[in-house]
Amino acid sequence: MMTLALSLAFLSVLSTSCQKKSGAEKGSVDGPSNYPYQATATVGMIADIVQNVAGDKAKVEGIIGEGVDPHVYKPTRADVVSLSDADIVFYNGLMLEGKMGDVLIRVSRKGKPVHAVTEVILDKGDYVMTDEQEHYDPHVWMDVQGWIKATDVVAKALGDYDKVNEEFYQTNAENYKAELVKLDAYAKKVIDSIPEKQRVLVTAHDAFNYLGRAYGLKVRGIQGISTESEAGVKRIETLVAYLAENGIPAVFVESSVSQKNVMALVEGAKARGHDVRIGGELFSDAMGATGTYEGTYIGMIDHNVTVIARSLGGEAPEKGLNGKLSHKH
């Protein structure tokens, strides 16, 4: 995992590389030569924004799919081809896709527009969270307000690339953000319904800090911000004691992370005489299956906050905000 300083250096290389391209290379006033053009995103959460904003103007492809951990993902030859063949590329940044960094830089230097959706958030200063070692926390999508900002980044990037349809992208972005505002309000409402003492979210790794800050949850992860960090026995013992002392009723597994450490917590708490259950599986670094409601960003967050609220003693409709949750993934 890279430090804050090295993360900034990486973003600087990409930014400088992009700035060297002419306006014609980034997209002329006439727009792309053909529609739909190819837009490629590293992770599903970003691909979903691009699809909502670009509409039928682009064919959108996501590289890292369902249940796959982007922290440790190594791009295949097919991924490199997809990124190289794309007309425009979007990635998260903040070292989420650390092992794809070299590929993204090479693509950018070839004249392709490459955009980090967190770049505008970085400019805001203290919005971005870090750990004790000054590692950036890349999981910005866990705060819906952060993803509203990311939507603005995507809309501007598409508008710059395809000037002819700039207004189209802005309109789509505003419509999508209106849905995100509803999601944000729902998340606040259901998390607020959890008894205050039980507003503690314990998960496999520290992917939920933005969610905790936005909606009022204490967050404890067995592993750190990146799943590359190892969970020590001492960390597990500390969390077991915390669960037992505070009477926390549930802990959560993640769809893209091994369950073994969470199961160790459950067994450890049981040995101390405290019965803690698995509250459910949350989506952290990847969405649900393609073609399902949970396979969209809105469905992902709807699922997470609904499951968290219901498992920790709060009130939330079983089918979630839009009545579409299947709880099958």
Short mmCIF file of C-alpha atoms in Angstrom, two decimals:
data_model
loop_
_atom_site.label_atom_id
_atom_site.label_comp_id
_atom_site.label_asym_id
_atom_site.label_seq_id
_atom_site.Cartn_x
_atom_site.Cartn_y
_atom_site.Cartn_z
CA MET A 1 0.00 0.00 0.00
CA MET A 2 1.45 3.37 -0.93
CA THR A 3 1.68 6.39 1.31
CA LEU A 4 -0.12 9.67 0.73
CA ALA A 5 2.98 11.24 -0.84
CA LEU A 6 3.50 8.40 -3.32
CA SER A 7 -0.20 8.35 -4.17
CA LEU A 8 -0.02 12.04 -5.04
CA ALA A 9 3.02 11.38 -7.20
CA PHE A 10 1.13 8.69 -9.13
CA LEU A 11 -1.81 11.00 -9.77
CA SER A 12 0.60 13.73 -10.81
CA VAL A 13 2.14 11.50 -13.49
CA LEU A 14 -1.28 10.71 -14.96
CA SER A 15 -2.41 14.32 -14.78
CA THR A 16 0.73 15.62 -16.47
CA SER A 17 0.46 12.95 -19.15
CA CYS A 18 -3.13 13.91 -19.90
CA GLN A 19 -2.38 17.63 -19.96
CA LYS A 20 0.20 17.13 -22.72
CA LYS A 21 -2.50 15.93 -25.11
CA SER A 22 -4.10 18.39 -27.47
CA GLY A 23 -7.79 19.20 -27.44
CA ALA A 24 -8.22 17.22 -30.67
CA GLU A 25 -6.72 14.11 -29.05
CA LYS A 26 -9.08 14.37 -26.09
CA GLY A 27 -12.14 14.78 -28.30
CA SER A 28 -12.86 17.36 -30.95
CA VAL A 29 -15.76 19.80 -31.14
CA ASP A 30 -17.32 17.33 -33.56
CA GLY A 31 -17.19 14.59 -30.95
CA PRO A 32 -16.14 10.97 -31.49
CA SER A 33 -16.02 9.71 -35.06
CA ASN A 34 -18.45 6.89 -34.28
CA TYR A 35 -21.18 6.12 -31.76
CA PRO A 36 -21.30 4.35 -29.48
CA TYR A 37 -17.68 5.01 -28.55
CA GLN A 38 -15.86 2.75 -26.09
CA ALA A 39 -15.66 3.84 -22.43
CA THR A 40 -13.79 1.54 -20.07
CA ALA A 41 -13.83 1.70 -16.26
CA THR A 42 -11.71 -0.25 -13.80
CA VAL A 43 -14.44 -1.14 -11.28
CA GLY A 44 -18.18 -1.68 -11.49
CA MET A 45 -19.15 1.27 -9.31
CA ILE A 46 -17.50 3.63 -11.79
CA ALA A 47 -18.80 1.78 -14.84
CA ASP A 48 -22.30 2.26 -13.44
CA ILE A 49 -21.85 6.04 -13.23
CA VAL A 50 -20.48 6.15 -16.78
CA GLN A 51 -23.39 4.09 -18.10
CA ASN A 52 -25.95 6.34 -16.43
CA VAL A 53 -24.30 9.52 -17.69
CA ALA A 54 -23.25 8.38 -21.17
CA GLY A 55 -26.48 6.59 -22.01
CA ASP A 56 -26.53 5.27 -25.56
CA LYS A 57 -23.58 7.40 -26.64
CA ALA A 58 -21.04 4.92 -25.25
CA LYS A 59 -20.50 1.22 -24.90
CA VAL A 60 -19.32 0.85 -21.31
CA GLU A 61 -17.06 -1.95 -20.10
CA GLY A 62 -15.95 -2.66 -16.54
CA ILE A 63 -12.65 -4.48 -15.99
CA ILE A 64 -12.92 -5.83 -12.43
CA GLY A 65 -16.16 -7.72 -11.92
CA GLU A 66 -18.41 -9.22 -9.26
CA GLY A 67 -16.74 -10.59 -6.14
CA VAL A 68 -13.23 -9.58 -7.26
CA ASP A 69 -10.90 -7.61 -4.98
CA PRO A 70 -9.41 -4.59 -6.83
CA HIS A 71 -6.69 -4.11 -4.20
CA VAL A 72 -4.87 -7.24 -5.37
CA TYR A 73 -6.20 -7.58 -8.92
CA LYS A 74 -3.56 -7.94 -11.62
CA PRO A 75 -4.65 -6.93 -15.14
CA THR A 76 -4.72 -9.67 -17.76
CA ARG A 77 -3.64 -9.26 -21.37
CA ALA A 78 -7.31 -8.88 -22.29
CA ASP A 79 -7.64 -6.06 -19.75
CA VAL A 80 -4.65 -4.25 -21.22
CA VAL A 81 -6.17 -4.56 -24.69
CA SER A 82 -9.52 -3.27 -23.42
CA LEU A 83 -7.91 -0.24 -21.81
CA SER A 84 -5.73 0.43 -24.86
CA ASP A 85 -8.66 0.14 -27.27
CA ALA A 86 -10.95 2.39 -25.22
CA ASP A 87 -11.72 5.92 -26.37
CA ILE A 88 -11.89 7.14 -22.77
CA VAL A 89 -10.90 5.49 -19.48
CA PHE A 90 -12.09 6.01 -15.90
CA TYR A 91 -10.52 4.68 -12.71
CA ASN A 92 -11.03 5.32 -9.00
CA GLY A 93 -7.58 6.44 -7.89
CA LEU A 94 -6.29 6.76 -4.31
CA MET A 95 -4.36 3.53 -5.06
CA LEU A 96 -7.45 1.30 -5.17
CA GLU A 97 -6.16 -0.19 -8.42
CA GLY A 98 -2.51 -0.13 -7.37
CA LYS A 99 -1.48 -3.08 -9.53
CA MET A 100 -3.01 -1.43 -12.62
CA GLY A 101 -1.07 1.80 -12.21
CA ASP A 102 1.59 1.09 -14.83
CA VAL A 103 -1.04 0.15 -17.42
CA LEU A 104 -3.07 3.30 -16.77
CA ILE A 105 0.01 5.48 -17.15
CA ARG A 106 0.97 3.78 -20.43
CA VAL A 107 -2.55 4.23 -21.81
CA SER A 108 -2.54 7.91 -20.82
CA ARG A 109 0.82 8.51 -22.49
CA LYS A 110 -0.56 7.11 -25.74
CA GLY A 111 -2.99 10.00 -25.94
CA LYS A 112 -6.12 8.49 -24.39
CA PRO A 113 -8.09 10.58 -21.88
CA VAL A 114 -7.73 8.81 -18.52
CA HIS A 115 -9.64 10.17 -15.53
CA ALA A 116 -9.59 9.44 -11.79
CA VAL A 117 -13.12 9.99 -10.48
CA THR A 118 -11.68 10.95 -7.10
CA GLU A 119 -9.48 13.74 -8.50
CA VAL A 120 -11.94 16.53 -7.68
CA ILE A 121 -12.46 15.09 -4.19
CA LEU A 122 -8.70 15.19 -3.61
CA ASP A 123 -8.79 18.89 -4.38
CA LYS A 124 -11.25 19.40 -1.53
CA GLY A 125 -8.55 18.67 1.01
CA ASP A 126 -9.88 17.06 4.17
CA TYR A 127 -12.70 15.06 2.54
CA VAL A 128 -10.42 12.12 1.75
CA MET A 129 -9.70 9.85 4.71
CA THR A 130 -6.37 8.27 5.60
CA ASP A 131 -5.15 5.67 8.08
CA GLU A 132 -2.44 6.02 10.73
CA GLN A 133 0.27 5.41 8.12
CA GLU A 134 -1.16 8.18 5.87
CA HIS A 135 -2.46 5.69 3.32
CA TYR A 136 -5.36 7.11 1.36
CA ASP A 137 -8.69 5.38 1.89
CA PRO A 138 -10.01 4.81 -1.65
CA HIS A 139 -13.52 3.61 -0.71
CA VAL A 140 -15.17 6.97 -1.44
CA TRP A 141 -18.27 5.32 -2.95
CA MET A 142 -19.40 4.24 0.53
CA ASP A 143 -20.52 7.85 1.14
CA VAL A 144 -23.21 8.63 -1.43
CA GLN A 145 -22.28 12.31 -1.29
CA GLY A 146 -18.78 11.33 -2.42
CA TRP A 147 -20.23 9.45 -5.38
CA ILE A 148 -22.37 12.44 -6.30
CA LYS A 149 -19.09 14.36 -6.63
CA ALA A 150 -17.67 11.51 -8.72
CA THR A 151 -20.68 11.75 -11.04
CA ASP A 152 -19.80 15.38 -11.71
CA VAL A 153 -16.26 14.31 -12.65
CA VAL A 154 -17.58 11.76 -15.13
CA ALA A 155 -20.07 14.19 -16.67
CA LYS A 156 -17.38 16.84 -17.19
CA ALA A 157 -14.93 14.33 -18.64
CA LEU A 158 -17.49 13.00 -21.12
CA GLY A 159 -18.53 16.53 -22.04
CA ASP A 160 -14.91 17.54 -22.65
CA TYR A 161 -14.38 14.46 -24.80
CA ASP A 162 -17.64 14.79 -26.76
CA LYS A 163 -18.53 18.50 -26.87
CA VAL A 164 -21.51 17.98 -29.16
CA ASN A 165 -23.32 16.00 -26.45
CA GLU A 166 -22.11 17.96 -23.42
CA GLU A 167 -25.63 19.08 -22.46
CA PHE A 168 -26.91 15.51 -22.85
CA TYR A 169 -24.32 14.27 -20.34
CA GLN A 170 -25.08 17.05 -17.88
CA THR A 171 -28.81 16.30 -18.02
CA ASN A 172 -28.22 12.59 -17.45
CA ALA A 173 -25.88 13.37 -14.57
CA GLU A 174 -28.46 15.60 -12.88
CA ASN A 175 -31.12 12.91 -13.23
CA TYR A 176 -28.79 10.28 -11.78
CA LYS A 177 -27.73 12.54 -8.92
CA ALA A 178 -31.39 13.07 -8.02
CA GLU A 179 -31.65 9.31 -7.46
CA LEU A 180 -28.46 9.38 -5.40
CA VAL A 181 -29.88 12.14 -3.19
CA LYS A 182 -32.83 9.86 -2.39
CA LEU A 183 -30.43 7.01 -1.63
CA ASP A 184 -28.37 9.23 0.68
CA ALA A 185 -31.48 10.27 2.62
CA TYR A 186 -32.60 6.64 2.93
CA ALA A 187 -29.19 5.57 4.23
CA LYS A 188 -29.27 8.27 6.90
CA LYS A 189 -32.80 7.33 7.94
CA VAL A 190 -32.29 3.58 8.35
CA ILE A 191 -28.88 3.83 10.03
CA ASP A 192 -30.27 6.44 12.43
CA SER A 193 -32.95 3.91 13.46
CA ILE A 194 -30.30 1.61 14.97
CA PRO A 195 -30.09 1.89 18.79
CA GLU A 196 -27.16 4.21 19.46
CA LYS A 197 -25.15 1.69 21.48
CA GLN A 198 -25.36 -0.81 18.63
CA ARG A 199 -24.21 1.51 15.84
CA VAL A 200 -20.97 -0.40 15.38
CA LEU A 201 -20.05 -1.97 12.05
CA VAL A 202 -17.45 -4.76 12.20
CA THR A 203 -16.29 -6.11 8.84
CA ALA A 204 -13.48 -8.03 7.16
CA HIS A 205 -11.48 -4.94 6.19
CA ASP A 206 -11.61 -1.16 6.56
CA ALA A 207 -13.78 -0.45 3.51
CA PHE A 208 -16.60 1.31 5.35
CA ASN A 209 -15.00 4.34 6.99
CA TYR A 210 -16.70 6.81 4.63
CA LEU A 211 -20.04 5.13 5.27
CA GLY A 212 -19.45 5.33 9.00
CA ARG A 213 -18.54 9.01 8.89
CA ALA A 214 -21.47 9.91 6.65
CA TYR A 215 -24.19 8.00 8.47
CA GLY A 216 -23.06 7.81 12.08
CA LEU A 217 -21.55 4.36 12.57
CA LYS A 218 -18.41 3.36 14.43
CA VAL A 219 -16.42 1.18 12.05
CA ARG A 220 -14.00 -1.61 12.93
CA GLY A 221 -12.19 -3.66 10.27
CA ILE A 222 -10.14 -6.79 10.86
CA GLN A 223 -7.75 -5.92 8.04
CA GLY A 224 -6.68 -2.43 7.06
CA ILE A 225 -7.74 -0.18 4.19
CA SER A 226 -6.14 -2.58 1.70
CA THR A 227 -6.81 -6.32 1.81
CA GLU A 228 -3.08 -6.76 1.15
CA SER A 229 -2.49 -6.06 4.84
CA GLU A 230 -2.56 -9.09 7.11
CA ALA A 231 -4.83 -9.45 10.13
CA GLY A 232 -2.77 -10.37 13.18
CA VAL A 233 -3.91 -12.53 16.08
CA LYS A 234 -3.69 -9.51 18.39
CA ARG A 235 -6.09 -7.52 16.18
CA ILE A 236 -8.62 -10.35 16.21
CA GLU A 237 -8.33 -10.74 19.99
CA THR A 238 -8.84 -6.99 20.46
CA LEU A 239 -11.99 -7.05 18.34
CA VAL A 240 -13.33 -10.14 20.12
CA ALA A 241 -12.98 -8.32 23.44
CA TYR A 242 -14.66 -5.23 21.96
CA LEU A 243 -17.62 -7.28 20.69
CA ALA A 244 -18.12 -9.00 24.03
CA GLU A 245 -17.72 -5.88 26.17
CA ASN A 246 -20.11 -3.81 24.07
CA GLY A 247 -22.70 -6.48 23.35
CA ILE A 248 -22.46 -6.06 19.58
CA PRO A 249 -25.07 -8.44 18.06
CA ALA A 250 -23.66 -8.93 14.57
CA VAL A 251 -20.58 -8.76 12.37
CA PHE A 252 -20.47 -8.78 8.58
CA VAL A 253 -18.68 -10.65 5.83
CA GLU A 254 -17.86 -9.09 2.45
CA SER A 255 -18.54 -10.41 -1.04
CA SER A 256 -14.97 -9.84 -2.26
CA VAL A 257 -13.01 -10.81 0.87
CA SER A 258 -12.42 -14.19 2.57
CA GLN A 259 -14.75 -14.96 5.48
CA LYS A 260 -12.15 -16.74 7.62
CA ASN A 261 -11.19 -13.78 9.81
CA VAL A 262 -14.82 -12.85 10.47
CA MET A 263 -15.56 -16.45 11.44
CA ALA A 264 -12.62 -16.30 13.85
CA LEU A 265 -14.32 -13.32 15.51
CA VAL A 266 -17.58 -15.23 15.88
CA GLU A 267 -15.82 -18.23 17.44
CA GLY A 268 -13.71 -16.03 19.70
CA ALA A 269 -16.75 -14.16 20.99
CA LYS A 270 -18.55 -17.45 21.61
CA ALA A 271 -15.62 -18.66 23.71
CA ARG A 272 -16.09 -15.54 25.84
CA GLY A 273 -19.77 -16.28 26.31
CA HIS A 274 -21.02 -13.67 23.82
CA ASP A 275 -23.19 -14.85 20.95
CA VAL A 276 -22.48 -12.76 17.86
CA ARG A 277 -23.92 -13.73 14.49
CA ILE A 278 -23.12 -13.03 10.87
CA GLY A 279 -25.44 -10.15 10.05
CA GLY A 280 -25.11 -10.66 6.33
CA GLU A 281 -22.81 -10.23 3.37
CA LEU A 282 -21.98 -6.67 2.35
CA PHE A 283 -20.66 -5.34 -0.93
CA SER A 284 -17.39 -3.50 -0.31
CA ASP A 285 -14.98 -3.40 -3.26
CA ALA A 286 -17.33 -4.88 -5.87
CA MET A 287 -21.04 -4.77 -6.66
CA GLY A 288 -23.41 -7.71 -7.11
CA ALA A 289 -23.98 -9.79 -10.23
CA THR A 290 -24.35 -8.00 -13.54
CA GLY A 291 -27.98 -7.63 -14.53
CA THR A 292 -29.29 -7.60 -10.95
CA TYR A 293 -30.40 -4.63 -8.84
CA GLU A 294 -27.49 -5.29 -6.48
CA GLY A 295 -25.26 -5.14 -9.56
CA THR A 296 -25.86 -1.38 -9.72
CA TYR A 297 -24.31 1.23 -7.44
CA ILE A 298 -27.71 2.24 -6.04
CA GLY A 299 -28.61 -1.40 -5.42
CA MET A 300 -25.24 -2.05 -3.79
CA ILE A 301 -25.60 0.75 -1.25
CA ASP A 302 -29.33 0.07 -0.74
CA HIS A 303 -28.43 -3.54 0.09
CA ASN A 304 -25.61 -2.57 2.45
CA VAL A 305 -27.48 -0.02 4.56
CA THR A 306 -30.65 -2.13 4.66
CA VAL A 307 -28.79 -5.23 5.84
CA ILE A 308 -26.75 -3.25 8.37
CA ALA A 309 -29.80 -1.54 9.85
CA ARG A 310 -31.89 -4.70 10.12
CA SER A 311 -29.01 -6.73 11.60
CA LEU A 312 -28.06 -4.17 14.25
CA GLY A 313 -31.56 -3.61 15.60
CA GLY A 314 -32.75 -0.81 13.34
CA GLU A 315 -35.75 -0.56 11.06
CA ALA A 316 -35.60 -0.88 7.28
CA PRO A 317 -37.92 -2.46 4.71
CA GLU A 318 -36.77 -5.95 3.75
CA LYS A 319 -36.78 -5.05 0.06
CA GLY A 320 -34.95 -1.77 0.60
CA LEU A 321 -35.43 1.75 -0.72
CA ASN A 322 -36.85 0.80 -4.11
CA GLY A 323 -38.43 -2.54 -3.21
CA LYS A 324 -35.95 -4.39 -5.42
CA LEU A 325 -33.55 -6.15 -3.05
CA SER A 326 -33.37 -9.90 -3.61
CA HIS A 327 -30.86 -10.74 -0.85
CA LYS A 328 -29.54 -13.33 -3.30
CA HIS A 329 -26.07 -12.73 -4.72
#
